[in-house]
Amino acid sequence: MMESSNFRVRTGASFLRNNRLALAESQKLARPNREGMSESLQRFKSLPPAVRRHRERWVDANQSAIGVPKKQSALFSPQHWLLSGNPRLAKLVTQTIGTRWMTHVEDLEQLVTLAECPLFQSQWHAVKLANKQALALDLKRSQGIEIDVNSLFDLHLQPIGTHHRQLLTILHIINLGDRLKQYPGSKMVPRTFIFGDLDAVPAPETAVDANLQRSIIALIESLAKIIAADRDLCGKIQVVYIPDAQAWTSKLYAAADVTEQIATATIEDIDLTKMQATINGVIAIGSLGKTNYWLQQLVGEDNCFRFGLAIPEIELFKEYGYDPINYYKHYPQIRQAIDYLLAGYFSASEPSLGRAIVNTLLGADEQMVMADYIFYAACQAQVSATYDRAAQWTQMSIFNVAGVR
């Protein structure tokens, strides 16, 4: 028992020391230089080597915490999502490998041999563009929203709230906007951030949850309006909010480039519905939870993007203490975003809106948004850099479909 106790103490001390290291390195990574900062320094290229080595150890430990996912039911048939929701891609697949995949999903593996074929990649890309154009037309007709079909479609399709951590993406959008305002000529992959709310009738557990949910939705809508009206930002960043998005699910997955599955890593049952994005060739940005780990094993770790705290880290934070204010103090990009919210920049008509969200982030921060943000920002930079390499991106998308089982 004493040996076990000493091991926990040593592990905790190492964890806290490495956490401080990550904070120190992130400060070097992110500190903005307002005097002639070069283009290469304006972007998150990658995490510093010391932090990257630290992450690799925790990712390995995460696998042990998750264990081996259970074999899925033989009755589960993901093909129906492709056949019913993405007829253009289903047609291309059928023309290429025949119809047997409709009843034998393992036949999709035949797409692997075609993933590097320029002609097939061109056909695949044409299907994605057609789906984007169809979604854009529907949004314009039904909601009066115009979206750039040549931008990267970054999709959040979950109930709005703290659990699914839309706040990580909101902070990232604010940081991107700040960079473009400071350096209007900055090169950036154009992004359309789409928040689809799957709560038709929101039912949070407490009044506090309900208020925070309303605050997050109001902030997303306010961001959308402010960015659309800003000459420096429009054309490079766009924010779209779709309430009651259940009816839009198939069209959104058919058109999306990436899907954000970024809830804090926890040990929970695998959510099979996440495969709806994968069968549509949508590449996942995922935290280290059980569902994302399972999908990574199917499609290959090189064909998705992962980031964030591992389950053992979260457990150690809970045991040894977690102070989100440290991240505000040490991380300039996060401090900028928080200060924008505190100043009411995105909620001039409702100044308390930003403060309510800040109180959540710098208070308990139960979903550990502050601790995960440095890794999330670096992951998003990797997404943009990969999207710039069209052939590699299309190949990853094909591998996602080919990996479905």
Coordinates of C-alpha atoms in Angstrom, one line a residue:
M1 CA 0.0 0.0 0.0
M2 CA 2.8 2.4 0.9
E3 CA 4.5 1.6 -2.5
S4 CA 1.2 2.4 -4.3
S5 CA 0.8 5.6 -2.4
N6 CA 4.4 6.7 -3.2
F7 CA 3.8 5.9 -6.8
R8 CA 0.7 8.1 -6.9
V9 CA 2.7 11.0 -5.3
R10 CA 5.5 10.7 -7.8
T11 CA 3.1 10.5 -10.7
G12 CA 1.2 13.5 -9.4
A13 CA 4.4 15.5 -9.0
S14 CA 5.5 14.6 -12.5
F15 CA 2.1 15.5 -13.9
L16 CA 2.1 18.9 -12.3
R17 CA 5.7 19.6 -13.3
N18 CA 4.9 18.6 -16.9
N19 CA 1.8 20.7 -16.8
R20 CA 3.9 23.8 -15.8
L21 CA 6.3 22.9 -18.7
A22 CA 3.4 22.9 -21.1
L23 CA 2.3 26.3 -19.9
A24 CA 5.8 27.7 -20.2
E25 CA 6.3 26.3 -23.7
S26 CA 2.9 27.5 -24.9
Q27 CA 3.8 31.0 -23.8
K28 CA 6.8 30.8 -26.1
L29 CA 4.7 29.4 -28.8
A30 CA 1.8 31.9 -28.7
R31 CA 3.2 35.2 -27.5
P32 CA 2.3 37.7 -30.2
N33 CA 5.0 40.1 -31.3
R34 CA 3.3 43.3 -32.4
E35 CA 6.4 44.7 -34.1
G36 CA 6.8 43.3 -37.6
M37 CA 5.9 39.7 -36.8
S38 CA 6.7 37.5 -39.8
E39 CA 4.0 35.4 -41.5
S40 CA 5.6 32.2 -40.2
L41 CA 5.3 33.3 -36.6
Q42 CA 1.6 34.3 -36.9
R43 CA 0.5 30.7 -37.1
F44 CA 0.5 27.8 -34.8
K45 CA 2.8 25.5 -36.7
S46 CA 3.1 22.7 -34.1
L47 CA 3.6 22.2 -30.4
P48 CA 7.1 22.6 -29.1
P49 CA 9.1 19.3 -29.0
A50 CA 9.1 19.1 -25.2
V51 CA 5.3 19.4 -25.1
R52 CA 4.9 17.0 -28.0
R53 CA 6.9 14.3 -26.2
H54 CA 4.8 14.9 -23.1
R55 CA 1.6 14.5 -25.2
E56 CA 2.7 11.2 -26.7
R57 CA 3.2 9.7 -23.3
W58 CA -0.3 10.6 -22.2
V59 CA -1.9 9.4 -25.4
D60 CA -0.2 6.0 -24.9
A61 CA -1.6 5.9 -21.3
N62 CA -5.0 6.9 -22.6
Q63 CA -5.2 3.7 -24.6
S64 CA -4.9 1.6 -21.4
A65 CA -7.6 3.7 -19.7
I66 CA -10.0 3.1 -22.6
G67 CA -9.3 -0.6 -23.1
V68 CA -10.4 -2.5 -26.1
P69 CA -13.7 -1.3 -27.6
K70 CA -16.5 -3.9 -27.8
K71 CA -17.3 -5.4 -31.2
Q72 CA -20.2 -3.6 -32.7
S73 CA -23.5 -5.3 -33.4
A74 CA -23.7 -7.1 -36.7
L75 CA -27.1 -5.5 -37.2
F76 CA -25.5 -2.0 -37.4
S77 CA -25.5 -0.8 -41.0
P78 CA -23.8 2.5 -41.6
Q79 CA -24.4 2.2 -45.4
H80 CA -27.9 3.6 -45.1
W81 CA -26.5 7.0 -44.1
L82 CA -24.6 7.2 -47.3
L83 CA -27.4 5.8 -49.5
S84 CA -30.1 8.1 -48.0
G85 CA -28.1 11.2 -47.1
N86 CA -25.4 11.5 -49.7
P87 CA -26.6 10.1 -53.0
R88 CA -23.9 11.8 -55.1
L89 CA -21.1 10.0 -53.1
A90 CA -23.0 6.7 -53.0
K91 CA -23.3 6.9 -56.8
L92 CA -19.6 7.5 -57.2
V93 CA -18.8 4.6 -54.9
T94 CA -21.2 2.3 -56.7
Q95 CA -19.8 3.2 -60.2
T96 CA -16.3 2.5 -58.9
I97 CA -16.6 -0.8 -56.9
G98 CA -20.1 -2.1 -57.7
T99 CA -23.2 -2.5 -55.5
R100 CA -22.1 -5.2 -53.1
W101 CA -20.9 -2.6 -50.5
M102 CA -24.6 -1.8 -49.9
T103 CA -24.9 -5.2 -48.1
H104 CA -21.3 -5.9 -47.3
V105 CA -19.8 -2.8 -45.8
E106 CA -16.3 -4.3 -45.7
D107 CA -16.2 -3.9 -49.5
L108 CA -15.6 -0.2 -49.0
E109 CA -12.0 -1.2 -48.3
Q110 CA -11.5 -1.5 -52.1
L111 CA -11.4 2.3 -52.1
V112 CA -8.0 2.3 -50.5
T113 CA -6.3 1.2 -53.8
L114 CA -7.9 4.3 -55.5
A115 CA -7.1 6.9 -52.8
E116 CA -4.0 8.1 -54.6
C117 CA -5.5 8.1 -58.1
P118 CA -5.7 11.7 -59.4
L119 CA -8.8 11.0 -61.5
F120 CA -10.7 9.4 -58.6
Q121 CA -9.6 12.2 -56.3
S122 CA -10.9 14.7 -58.8
Q123 CA -14.3 12.9 -58.9
W124 CA -14.4 12.7 -55.1
H125 CA -13.6 16.4 -54.8
A126 CA -16.3 17.3 -57.3
V127 CA -18.9 15.4 -55.3
K128 CA -17.9 17.3 -52.1
L129 CA -18.2 20.6 -54.0
A130 CA -21.6 19.7 -55.4
N131 CA -22.8 18.9 -51.9
K132 CA -21.5 22.2 -50.6
Q133 CA -23.2 24.1 -53.4
A134 CA -26.5 22.3 -52.6
L135 CA -26.2 23.1 -48.9
A136 CA -25.4 26.7 -49.7
L137 CA -28.5 27.0 -51.9
D138 CA -30.8 25.5 -49.2
L139 CA -29.4 27.8 -46.5
K140 CA -29.9 30.8 -48.8
R141 CA -33.5 29.9 -49.6
S142 CA -34.6 28.9 -46.1
Q143 CA -32.6 31.3 -43.9
G144 CA -31.1 33.9 -46.1
I145 CA -27.6 32.9 -45.3
E146 CA -24.9 32.9 -48.0
I147 CA -21.8 30.8 -47.5
D148 CA -18.5 30.5 -49.4
V149 CA -18.5 27.0 -51.0
N150 CA -14.7 27.3 -51.5
S151 CA -14.0 27.6 -47.8
L152 CA -13.3 24.8 -45.3
F153 CA -16.6 23.7 -43.7
D154 CA -15.9 23.2 -40.0
L155 CA -19.0 21.5 -38.5
H156 CA -20.2 21.4 -34.8
L157 CA -23.3 19.2 -34.9
Q158 CA -24.3 18.6 -31.2
P159 CA -26.5 20.1 -28.6
I160 CA -25.2 23.5 -27.7
G161 CA -23.7 23.6 -24.2
T162 CA -20.6 23.2 -22.1
H163 CA -20.3 19.4 -22.5
H164 CA -19.6 19.5 -26.2
R165 CA -17.2 22.4 -25.7
Q166 CA -18.3 24.8 -28.5
L167 CA -16.5 27.3 -26.3
L168 CA -13.1 25.9 -27.6
T169 CA -14.1 26.8 -31.1
I170 CA -15.5 30.2 -30.1
L171 CA -12.2 31.1 -28.5
H172 CA -10.4 29.9 -31.6
I173 CA -12.6 32.1 -33.8
I174 CA -11.9 35.1 -31.7
N175 CA -8.1 34.5 -31.9
L176 CA -8.3 34.1 -35.7
G177 CA -10.3 37.3 -36.0
D178 CA -7.8 39.1 -33.7
R179 CA -4.9 38.0 -35.9
L180 CA -6.6 39.1 -39.1
K181 CA -7.4 42.5 -37.6
Q182 CA -3.8 43.0 -36.5
Y183 CA -2.4 41.6 -39.8
P184 CA -5.0 42.0 -42.5
G185 CA -2.8 40.5 -45.2
S186 CA -2.2 37.3 -43.3
K187 CA -2.6 34.1 -45.3
M188 CA -5.3 31.9 -43.9
V189 CA -7.5 29.0 -45.2
P190 CA -11.0 30.5 -45.4
R191 CA -13.3 28.8 -42.8
T192 CA -17.0 28.5 -42.5
F193 CA -17.8 27.5 -38.9
I194 CA -21.2 25.8 -38.8
F195 CA -22.9 25.3 -35.4
G196 CA -25.8 22.9 -35.8
D197 CA -27.9 22.7 -32.6
L198 CA -29.4 19.2 -32.2
D199 CA -31.5 20.3 -29.2
A200 CA -34.9 21.0 -30.7
V201 CA -36.3 21.5 -27.2
P202 CA -33.4 22.2 -24.9
A203 CA -33.7 20.6 -21.5
P204 CA -30.6 21.4 -19.4
E205 CA -30.4 19.9 -15.9
T206 CA -30.4 23.2 -14.0
A207 CA -31.3 26.8 -14.4
V208 CA -27.6 27.6 -14.5
D209 CA -27.1 25.2 -17.5
A210 CA -30.1 26.8 -19.3
N211 CA -28.7 30.3 -18.9
L212 CA -25.3 29.3 -20.0
Q213 CA -26.7 27.5 -23.0
R214 CA -28.6 30.6 -24.0
S215 CA -25.5 32.7 -23.5
I216 CA -23.4 30.4 -25.8
I217 CA -26.1 30.5 -28.5
A218 CA -26.4 34.3 -28.3
L219 CA -22.6 34.6 -28.5
I220 CA -22.5 32.4 -31.6
E221 CA -25.2 34.5 -33.3
S222 CA -23.5 37.7 -32.3
L223 CA -20.1 36.5 -33.6
A224 CA -21.8 35.6 -36.9
K225 CA -23.2 39.2 -37.3
I226 CA -20.0 41.0 -36.3
I227 CA -17.7 39.0 -38.5
A228 CA -20.1 39.3 -41.5
A229 CA -20.0 43.1 -41.1
D230 CA -16.2 43.3 -40.8
R231 CA -14.3 43.9 -44.1
D232 CA -11.1 42.4 -42.7
L233 CA -12.8 39.2 -41.6
C234 CA -15.6 38.4 -44.1
G235 CA -14.3 36.2 -46.9
K236 CA -11.9 34.5 -44.5
I237 CA -14.0 33.6 -41.5
Q238 CA -17.8 33.0 -41.4
V239 CA -19.9 31.7 -38.6
V240 CA -23.3 30.1 -39.2
Y241 CA -25.8 29.0 -36.5
I242 CA -28.6 26.5 -37.4
P243 CA -31.2 26.0 -34.7
D244 CA -33.0 22.7 -34.6
A245 CA -30.5 21.2 -37.0
Q246 CA -31.8 17.6 -36.8
A247 CA -33.5 18.0 -40.2
W248 CA -30.2 19.3 -41.7
T249 CA -28.1 16.4 -40.5
S250 CA -27.6 14.5 -43.7
K251 CA -27.0 17.6 -45.8
L252 CA -24.5 19.0 -43.2
Y253 CA -22.5 15.7 -43.1
A254 CA -22.5 15.5 -46.9
A255 CA -21.0 19.0 -47.3
A256 CA -18.7 19.2 -44.2
D257 CA -14.9 18.9 -44.5
V258 CA -14.3 18.3 -40.8
T259 CA -16.5 17.5 -37.9
E260 CA -15.6 18.5 -34.3
Q261 CA -16.1 15.8 -31.7
I262 CA -14.2 17.6 -28.9
A263 CA -16.0 16.8 -25.7
T264 CA -13.6 16.2 -22.8
A265 CA -12.3 12.6 -22.9
T266 CA -14.3 10.4 -20.6
I267 CA -14.9 6.7 -20.3
E268 CA -18.3 6.2 -21.9
D269 CA -20.1 3.8 -24.3
I270 CA -19.2 4.2 -28.0
D271 CA -21.6 6.5 -29.8
L272 CA -22.3 4.8 -33.2
T273 CA -23.9 7.9 -34.6
K274 CA -20.5 9.5 -34.9
M275 CA -19.9 7.1 -37.8
Q276 CA -22.4 9.1 -39.9
A277 CA -19.7 11.7 -40.5
T278 CA -17.0 9.1 -41.3
I279 CA -19.2 7.3 -43.9
N280 CA -19.6 10.7 -45.6
G281 CA -15.8 11.2 -45.8
V282 CA -15.8 13.9 -43.1
I283 CA -12.5 14.1 -41.3
A284 CA -12.8 14.2 -37.5
I285 CA -11.1 16.7 -35.1
G286 CA -11.4 14.6 -32.0
S287 CA -10.4 14.6 -28.3
L288 CA -9.2 11.4 -26.7
G289 CA -12.5 9.8 -25.6
K290 CA -13.6 6.3 -26.3
T291 CA -15.7 7.0 -29.4
N292 CA -12.9 9.0 -31.1
Y293 CA -10.3 6.3 -30.2
W294 CA -12.6 3.7 -31.7
L295 CA -13.0 5.7 -34.9
Q296 CA -9.2 6.3 -35.1
Q297 CA -8.6 2.5 -35.0
L298 CA -11.0 2.1 -38.0
V299 CA -9.8 4.9 -40.3
G300 CA -6.2 5.1 -39.1
E301 CA -4.6 7.7 -36.9
D302 CA -3.1 9.5 -39.9
N303 CA -6.6 10.1 -41.3
C304 CA -8.0 12.2 -38.5
F305 CA -6.9 14.9 -36.1
R306 CA -6.7 14.3 -32.4
F307 CA -5.7 16.5 -29.5
G308 CA -6.3 17.1 -25.8
L309 CA -6.1 15.8 -22.3
A310 CA -6.0 12.1 -21.9
I311 CA -8.2 10.3 -19.4
P312 CA -5.4 9.7 -16.9
E313 CA -4.5 13.4 -17.0
I314 CA -8.1 14.4 -16.3
E315 CA -8.1 12.1 -13.3
L316 CA -4.9 13.6 -12.0
F317 CA -6.3 17.1 -12.4
K318 CA -9.3 16.2 -10.3
E319 CA -7.0 14.7 -7.7
Y320 CA -4.3 17.3 -7.5
G321 CA -6.3 20.4 -8.4
Y322 CA -7.0 22.4 -11.5
D323 CA -6.8 26.2 -11.8
P324 CA -8.0 27.5 -15.1
I325 CA -6.8 31.0 -14.2
N326 CA -3.2 29.8 -14.7
Y327 CA -3.9 29.4 -18.4
Y328 CA -5.3 32.9 -18.6
K329 CA -2.1 34.2 -16.9
H330 CA 0.4 32.3 -19.0
Y331 CA -1.2 32.0 -22.4
P332 CA -1.5 35.3 -24.3
Q333 CA -3.9 34.1 -27.0
I334 CA -6.4 32.9 -24.4
R335 CA -6.0 36.1 -22.5
Q336 CA -6.8 38.1 -25.6
A337 CA -10.0 36.1 -26.2
I338 CA -11.1 36.3 -22.6
D339 CA -10.5 40.1 -22.5
Y340 CA -12.6 40.5 -25.7
L341 CA -15.5 38.7 -23.9
L342 CA -15.1 40.7 -20.7
A343 CA -15.1 44.0 -22.7
G344 CA -18.4 43.0 -24.3
Y345 CA -16.9 43.4 -27.8
F346 CA -19.2 40.6 -29.2
S347 CA -22.2 41.5 -27.1
A348 CA -22.5 45.3 -27.0
S349 CA -26.3 45.1 -26.6
E350 CA -25.9 42.6 -23.7
P351 CA -22.7 43.3 -21.8
S352 CA -23.3 40.5 -19.2
L353 CA -23.3 37.8 -21.9
G354 CA -19.5 37.6 -22.2
R355 CA -19.0 37.8 -18.5
A356 CA -21.3 34.9 -17.8
I357 CA -19.2 32.7 -20.1
V358 CA -15.9 34.0 -18.7
N359 CA -17.1 33.1 -15.2
T360 CA -17.7 29.6 -16.4
L361 CA -14.3 29.3 -18.0
L362 CA -12.2 30.9 -15.2
G363 CA -14.3 29.4 -12.4
A364 CA -14.7 25.7 -12.1
D365 CA -14.2 25.0 -15.9
E366 CA -15.5 21.5 -15.4
Q367 CA -14.9 20.6 -19.1
M368 CA -11.2 21.9 -18.9
V369 CA -11.5 24.2 -21.8
M370 CA -8.6 26.3 -20.7
A371 CA -6.2 23.3 -20.2
D372 CA -7.1 21.9 -23.7
Y373 CA -6.9 25.1 -25.7
I374 CA -3.2 25.1 -26.5
F375 CA -3.5 21.6 -27.9
Y376 CA -6.7 22.5 -29.8
A377 CA -5.2 25.6 -31.4
A378 CA -2.2 23.6 -32.6
C379 CA -4.5 20.9 -33.9
Q380 CA -6.5 23.4 -35.8
A381 CA -3.3 24.8 -37.4
Q382 CA -2.5 21.3 -38.6
V383 CA -6.0 21.0 -40.1
S384 CA -5.5 24.2 -42.1
A385 CA -2.0 23.2 -43.3
T386 CA -3.3 19.8 -44.4
Y387 CA -6.4 21.3 -46.2
D388 CA -3.9 23.4 -48.2
R389 CA -2.6 20.1 -49.6
A390 CA -5.7 19.1 -51.6
A391 CA -4.5 15.7 -52.7
Q392 CA -3.5 14.6 -49.2
W393 CA -6.8 15.9 -47.8
T394 CA -8.9 14.1 -50.4
Q395 CA -6.9 10.9 -49.7
M396 CA -7.7 11.2 -46.0
S397 CA -11.4 11.6 -46.8
I398 CA -11.4 8.5 -49.0
F399 CA -9.6 6.5 -46.3
N400 CA -12.3 7.5 -43.8
V401 CA -15.0 6.0 -46.0
A402 CA -12.9 2.9 -46.7
G403 CA -12.3 2.3 -43.0
V404 CA -16.0 2.0 -42.0
R405 CA -17.0 -1.4 -40.6

